[in-house]
mmCIF file of C-alpha atoms and ligand atoms in Angstrom:
data_model
loop_
_atom_site.group_PDB
_atom_site.id
_atom_site.type_symbol
_atom_site.label_atom_id
_atom_site.label_comp_id
_atom_site.label_asym_id
_atom_site.label_seq_id
_atom_site.Cartn_x
_atom_site.Cartn_y
_atom_site.Cartn_z
ATOM 1 C CA MET A 184 32.823 49.967 56.630
ATOM 2 C CA ALA A 185 32.625 52.777 54.044
ATOM 3 C CA ALA A 186 29.510 54.998 54.070
ATOM 4 C CA PRO A 187 26.750 53.551 51.886
ATOM 5 C CA VAL A 188 26.141 55.043 48.455
ATOM 6 C CA VAL A 189 22.524 54.887 47.250
ATOM 7 C CA ALA A 190 21.654 54.907 43.547
ATOM 8 C CA SER A 191 18.645 54.111 41.354
ATOM 9 C CA VAL A 192 18.647 50.778 39.552
ATOM 10 C CA LEU A 193 16.407 49.379 36.809
ATOM 11 C CA GLU A 194 14.686 46.034 36.297
ATOM 12 C CA ALA A 195 17.966 44.435 35.126
ATOM 13 C CA ALA A 196 18.975 44.498 38.816
ATOM 14 C CA ALA A 197 16.004 42.253 39.759
ATOM 15 C CA PRO A 198 18.134 39.083 40.338
ATOM 16 C CA LEU A 199 20.375 40.958 42.796
ATOM 17 C CA LEU A 200 17.403 42.595 44.522
ATOM 18 C CA ALA A 201 15.683 39.211 44.887
ATOM 19 C CA GLU A 202 18.853 37.803 46.526
ATOM 20 C CA LEU A 203 18.969 40.687 48.979
ATOM 21 C CA HIS A 204 15.242 40.280 49.691
ATOM 22 C CA ALA A 205 15.667 36.546 50.363
ATOM 23 C CA GLU A 206 18.402 37.270 52.919
ATOM 24 C CA SER A 207 16.094 39.541 54.907
ATOM 25 C CA PHE A 208 12.663 37.874 54.854
ATOM 26 C CA PRO A 209 11.354 34.393 55.768
ATOM 27 C CA PRO A 210 10.570 32.031 52.859
ATOM 28 C CA ALA A 211 6.809 32.734 52.922
ATOM 29 C CA ASP A 212 7.432 36.462 52.450
ATOM 30 C CA ARG A 213 10.111 36.309 49.738
ATOM 31 C CA TRP A 214 9.611 37.962 46.349
ATOM 32 C CA SER A 215 10.753 36.276 43.129
ATOM 33 C CA VAL A 216 13.064 37.794 40.508
ATOM 34 C CA GLN A 217 10.049 37.998 38.178
ATOM 35 C CA ALA A 218 7.863 39.777 40.710
ATOM 36 C CA ILE A 219 10.572 42.318 41.510
ATOM 37 C CA GLY A 220 11.363 42.874 37.814
ATOM 38 C CA LEU A 221 7.689 43.482 37.042
ATOM 39 C CA LEU A 222 7.278 45.877 39.978
ATOM 40 C CA VAL A 223 10.332 47.955 39.085
ATOM 41 C CA ALA A 224 9.121 48.325 35.493
ATOM 42 C CA LEU A 225 5.649 49.593 36.468
ATOM 43 C CA PRO A 226 4.915 53.302 36.002
ATOM 44 C CA GLY A 227 5.647 55.345 39.123
ATOM 45 C CA HIS A 228 7.758 52.592 40.699
ATOM 46 C CA PHE A 229 11.484 52.798 41.470
ATOM 47 C CA ALA A 230 14.302 50.803 43.058
ATOM 48 C CA LEU A 231 17.234 52.109 45.073
ATOM 49 C CA LEU A 232 20.370 50.067 45.767
ATOM 50 C CA ALA A 233 22.837 50.795 48.581
ATOM 51 C CA THR A 234 26.461 49.760 48.063
ATOM 52 C CA ALA A 235 29.757 50.267 49.865
ATOM 53 C CA ALA A 236 33.003 49.880 47.923
ATOM 54 C CA GLY A 237 30.900 48.347 45.130
ATOM 55 C CA GLU A 238 29.390 45.654 47.382
ATOM 56 C CA PRO A 239 25.572 45.538 47.576
ATOM 57 C CA LEU A 240 24.273 46.139 51.111
ATOM 58 C CA GLY A 241 20.536 46.551 50.691
ATOM 59 C CA PHE A 242 17.743 48.030 48.644
ATOM 60 C CA ALA A 243 14.351 49.710 48.766
ATOM 61 C CA LEU A 244 11.400 49.712 46.378
ATOM 62 C CA GLY A 245 8.992 52.622 46.279
ATOM 63 C CA ARG A 246 6.108 53.925 44.261
ATOM 64 C CA VAL A 247 4.477 57.304 43.815
ATOM 65 C CA ALA A 248 0.914 58.004 42.666
ATOM 66 C CA ALA A 249 -0.094 61.664 42.683
ATOM 67 C CA GLU A 250 0.774 63.080 46.118
ATOM 68 C CA GLU A 251 1.146 59.729 47.886
ATOM 69 C CA ALA A 252 4.223 57.529 48.007
ATOM 70 C CA GLU A 253 4.623 54.049 49.448
ATOM 71 C CA VAL A 254 7.540 51.925 50.588
ATOM 72 C CA LEU A 255 6.990 48.517 48.971
ATOM 73 C CA THR A 256 9.972 46.886 50.628
ATOM 74 C CA LEU A 257 13.212 47.706 52.412
ATOM 75 C CA ALA A 258 15.988 45.242 53.193
ATOM 76 C CA VAL A 259 19.559 45.431 54.428
ATOM 77 C CA ARG A 260 21.829 42.350 54.466
ATOM 78 C CA PRO A 261 22.018 40.940 57.994
ATOM 79 C CA ALA A 262 25.835 41.291 57.995
ATOM 80 C CA ALA A 263 25.598 44.980 57.028
ATOM 81 C CA ARG A 264 23.039 46.222 59.552
ATOM 82 C CA ARG A 265 23.301 48.989 62.172
ATOM 83 C CA VAL A 266 25.724 51.151 60.190
ATOM 84 C CA GLY A 267 23.140 53.522 58.717
ATOM 85 C CA THR A 268 22.272 51.771 55.435
ATOM 86 C CA GLY A 269 18.551 51.456 56.171
ATOM 87 C CA ARG A 270 18.406 55.127 57.140
ATOM 88 C CA ALA A 271 20.317 56.122 53.982
ATOM 89 C CA LEU A 272 17.932 54.079 51.813
ATOM 90 C CA MET A 273 14.893 55.608 53.518
ATOM 91 C CA ARG A 274 16.228 59.135 53.131
ATOM 92 C CA ALA A 275 16.928 58.502 49.435
ATOM 93 C CA LEU A 276 13.441 57.007 48.995
ATOM 94 C CA MET A 277 11.894 60.034 50.703
ATOM 95 C CA ALA A 278 13.884 62.416 48.486
ATOM 96 C CA GLU A 279 12.969 60.525 45.303
ATOM 97 C CA SER A 280 9.288 60.401 46.345
ATOM 98 C CA ALA A 281 9.256 64.161 47.006
ATOM 99 C CA ARG A 282 11.065 64.809 43.709
ATOM 100 C CA ARG A 283 8.229 62.902 41.970
ATOM 101 C CA GLY A 284 5.637 65.092 43.682
ATOM 102 C CA ALA A 285 4.609 63.072 46.753
ATOM 103 C CA ARG A 286 3.667 64.906 49.952
ATOM 104 C CA THR A 287 3.117 61.870 52.207
ATOM 105 C CA LEU A 288 4.922 58.531 52.392
ATOM 106 C CA PHE A 289 3.004 55.463 53.618
ATOM 107 C CA LEU A 290 4.484 52.185 54.763
ATOM 108 C CA GLU A 291 3.428 48.968 56.431
ATOM 109 C CA VAL A 292 5.433 47.328 59.171
ATOM 110 C CA ALA A 293 4.876 44.239 61.298
ATOM 111 C CA GLU A 294 3.909 45.325 64.776
ATOM 112 C CA GLY A 295 6.762 43.316 66.313
ATOM 113 C CA ASN A 296 9.499 44.510 63.905
ATOM 114 C CA LEU A 297 11.451 46.586 66.409
ATOM 115 C CA ALA A 298 14.330 47.450 64.037
ATOM 116 C CA ALA A 299 12.083 48.821 61.277
ATOM 117 C CA ARG A 300 9.677 50.510 63.701
ATOM 118 C CA THR A 301 12.534 52.317 65.444
ATOM 119 C CA LEU A 302 14.043 53.377 62.113
ATOM 120 C CA TYR A 303 10.703 54.761 60.861
ATOM 121 C CA ASP A 304 9.919 56.374 64.215
ATOM 122 C CA ARG A 305 13.248 58.261 64.152
ATOM 123 C CA LEU A 306 12.417 59.518 60.655
ATOM 124 C CA GLY A 307 9.159 61.003 61.946
ATOM 125 C CA ALA A 308 6.600 58.340 60.963
ATOM 126 C CA ALA A 309 3.284 58.162 62.841
ATOM 127 C CA VAL A 310 0.805 55.274 63.131
ATOM 128 C CA ALA A 311 -2.104 55.861 60.723
ATOM 129 C CA GLY A 312 -3.866 52.500 60.907
ATOM 130 C CA ARG A 313 -3.680 48.752 61.492
ATOM 131 C CA ARG A 314 -4.222 45.775 59.174
ATOM 132 C CA ARG A 315 -5.174 42.747 61.254
ATOM 133 C CA ARG A 316 -3.453 39.404 60.488
ATOM 134 C CA TYR A 317 -1.808 40.993 57.456
ATOM 135 C CA TYR A 318 1.309 38.817 57.345
ATOM 136 C CA PRO A 319 1.507 35.074 56.554
ATOM 137 C CA ASN A 320 2.506 34.389 60.189
ATOM 138 C CA GLY A 321 -0.730 36.039 61.376
ATOM 139 C CA SER A 322 0.817 39.177 62.819
ATOM 140 C CA ASP A 323 -0.772 42.597 62.396
ATOM 141 C CA ALA A 324 0.694 45.323 60.186
ATOM 142 C CA LEU A 325 0.770 48.920 61.299
ATOM 143 C CA VAL A 326 0.246 51.489 58.567
ATOM 144 C CA LEU A 327 2.583 54.426 59.120
ATOM 145 C CA SER A 328 2.578 57.820 57.443
ATOM 146 C CA LEU A 329 5.478 60.187 57.080
ATOM 147 C CA PRO A 330 5.058 63.765 55.855
ATOM 148 C CA LEU A 331 7.511 64.806 53.130
ATOM 149 C CA SER A 332 8.792 68.289 52.549
ATOM 150 C CA PRO A 333 9.540 69.387 48.975
ATOM 151 C CA SER A 334 13.253 68.806 49.673
ATOM 152 C CA GLY A 335 12.484 65.186 50.645
ATOM 153 C CA ALA A 336 13.331 65.666 54.311
ATOM 154 C CA ALA A 337 10.784 64.523 56.891
ATOM 155 C CA THR A 338 8.854 67.488 58.241
ATOM 156 C CA GLY A 339 8.293 65.849 61.622
ATOM 157 C CA GLY A 340 10.328 63.836 64.156
HETATM 158 C C1 COA B 42 14.911 47.384 59.233
HETATM 159 C C2 COA B 42 16.283 47.372 58.520
HETATM 160 C C3 COA B 42 16.077 47.739 57.062
HETATM 161 C C4 COA B 42 17.202 48.402 59.196
HETATM 162 O O1 COA B 42 18.391 48.474 58.431
HETATM 163 P P1 COA B 42 19.777 48.985 59.083
HETATM 164 O O2 COA B 42 20.704 49.285 57.964
HETATM 165 O O3 COA B 42 20.255 48.018 60.106
HETATM 166 O O4 COA B 42 19.310 50.332 59.811
HETATM 167 P P2 COA B 42 20.259 51.555 60.231
HETATM 168 O O5 COA B 42 21.626 51.057 60.570
HETATM 169 O O6 COA B 42 20.159 52.618 59.197
HETATM 170 O O7 COA B 42 19.527 52.012 61.570
HETATM 171 C C5 COA B 42 18.929 53.290 61.674
HETATM 172 C C6 COA B 42 18.240 53.367 63.024
HETATM 173 O O8 COA B 42 17.150 52.435 63.081
HETATM 174 C C7 COA B 42 17.067 51.898 64.404
HETATM 175 N N1 COA B 42 17.392 50.467 64.387
HETATM 176 C C8 COA B 42 17.890 49.745 63.364
HETATM 177 N N2 COA B 42 18.005 48.448 63.726
HETATM 178 C C9 COA B 42 17.579 48.356 64.991
HETATM 179 C C10 COA B 42 17.444 47.280 65.901
HETATM 180 N N3 COA B 42 17.802 46.021 65.569
HETATM 181 N N4 COA B 42 16.947 47.530 67.125
HETATM 182 C C11 COA B 42 16.571 48.792 67.487
HETATM 183 N N5 COA B 42 16.696 49.870 66.658
HETATM 184 C C12 COA B 42 17.172 49.629 65.433
HETATM 185 C C13 COA B 42 18.094 52.650 65.236
HETATM 186 O O9 COA B 42 17.483 53.823 65.727
HETATM 187 C C14 COA B 42 19.134 52.982 64.190
HETATM 188 O O10 COA B 42 19.937 54.062 64.535
HETATM 189 P P3 COA B 42 21.266 53.805 65.447
HETATM 190 O O11 COA B 42 21.991 52.635 64.857
HETATM 191 O O12 COA B 42 22.010 55.093 65.292
HETATM 192 O O13 COA B 42 20.744 53.531 66.819
HETATM 193 C C15 COA B 42 16.958 45.967 58.644
HETATM 194 O O14 COA B 42 16.973 45.587 60.005
HETATM 195 C C16 COA B 42 16.292 44.878 57.829
HETATM 196 O O15 COA B 42 16.576 44.715 56.635
HETATM 197 N N6 COA B 42 15.413 44.088 58.469
HETATM 198 C C17 COA B 42 14.749 42.957 57.804
HETATM 199 C C18 COA B 42 13.775 43.422 56.746
HETATM 200 C C19 COA B 42 12.755 44.376 57.307
HETATM 201 O O16 COA B 42 12.230 44.220 58.394
HETATM 202 N N7 COA B 42 12.445 45.411 56.483
HETATM 203 C C20 COA B 42 11.460 46.419 56.839
HETATM 204 C C21 COA B 42 10.121 45.924 56.459
HETATM 205 S S1 COA B 42 8.869 47.133 56.849
#
């Protein structure tokens, strides 16, 4: 598979992003086209789409407020996983967050989500807190923080 290319997209991409989201999350956690479109259009929010040879592979939504950034969601198509797309999306999100002035990136991850936790761990994320019974299935969320350097690269890990 060709290396993923990551680019910014606007709210017009919401139907595609909602499809990608639905492939990666259980029904209770899925976000509608409307919800994604509204989020992408909010000030400080942005969407990044990963493609290979023009085919969509996954996306990430982020937001920046002052010096703090947050990953709102990250999803890679099941058939396209383990080839570096999630890492490429995260690196692009970190770079875009730093470009917008953020110094720290926060994210929430289900405690049992080994794939995402390993990805974030390798990027230098550290556990900053826990939200009990955060997800519809009752599982806890870990709050992770990741320091950003002005170039967008993680300073740790
Ligand atoms: C988490 C997710 C985005 C990872 O996407 P991906 O494109 O497969 O990730 P990458 O190929 O870039 O993997 C980067 C690194 O993360 C880790 N990783 C990814 N998937 C893993 C898995 N299933 N098990 C263990 N480690 C994993 C590995 O260290 C991997 O590097 P390696 O392949 O060189 O060993 C993807 O599994 C996904 O969409 N999951 C469902 C939605 C989700 O959980 N989103 C995150 C919500 S917080």
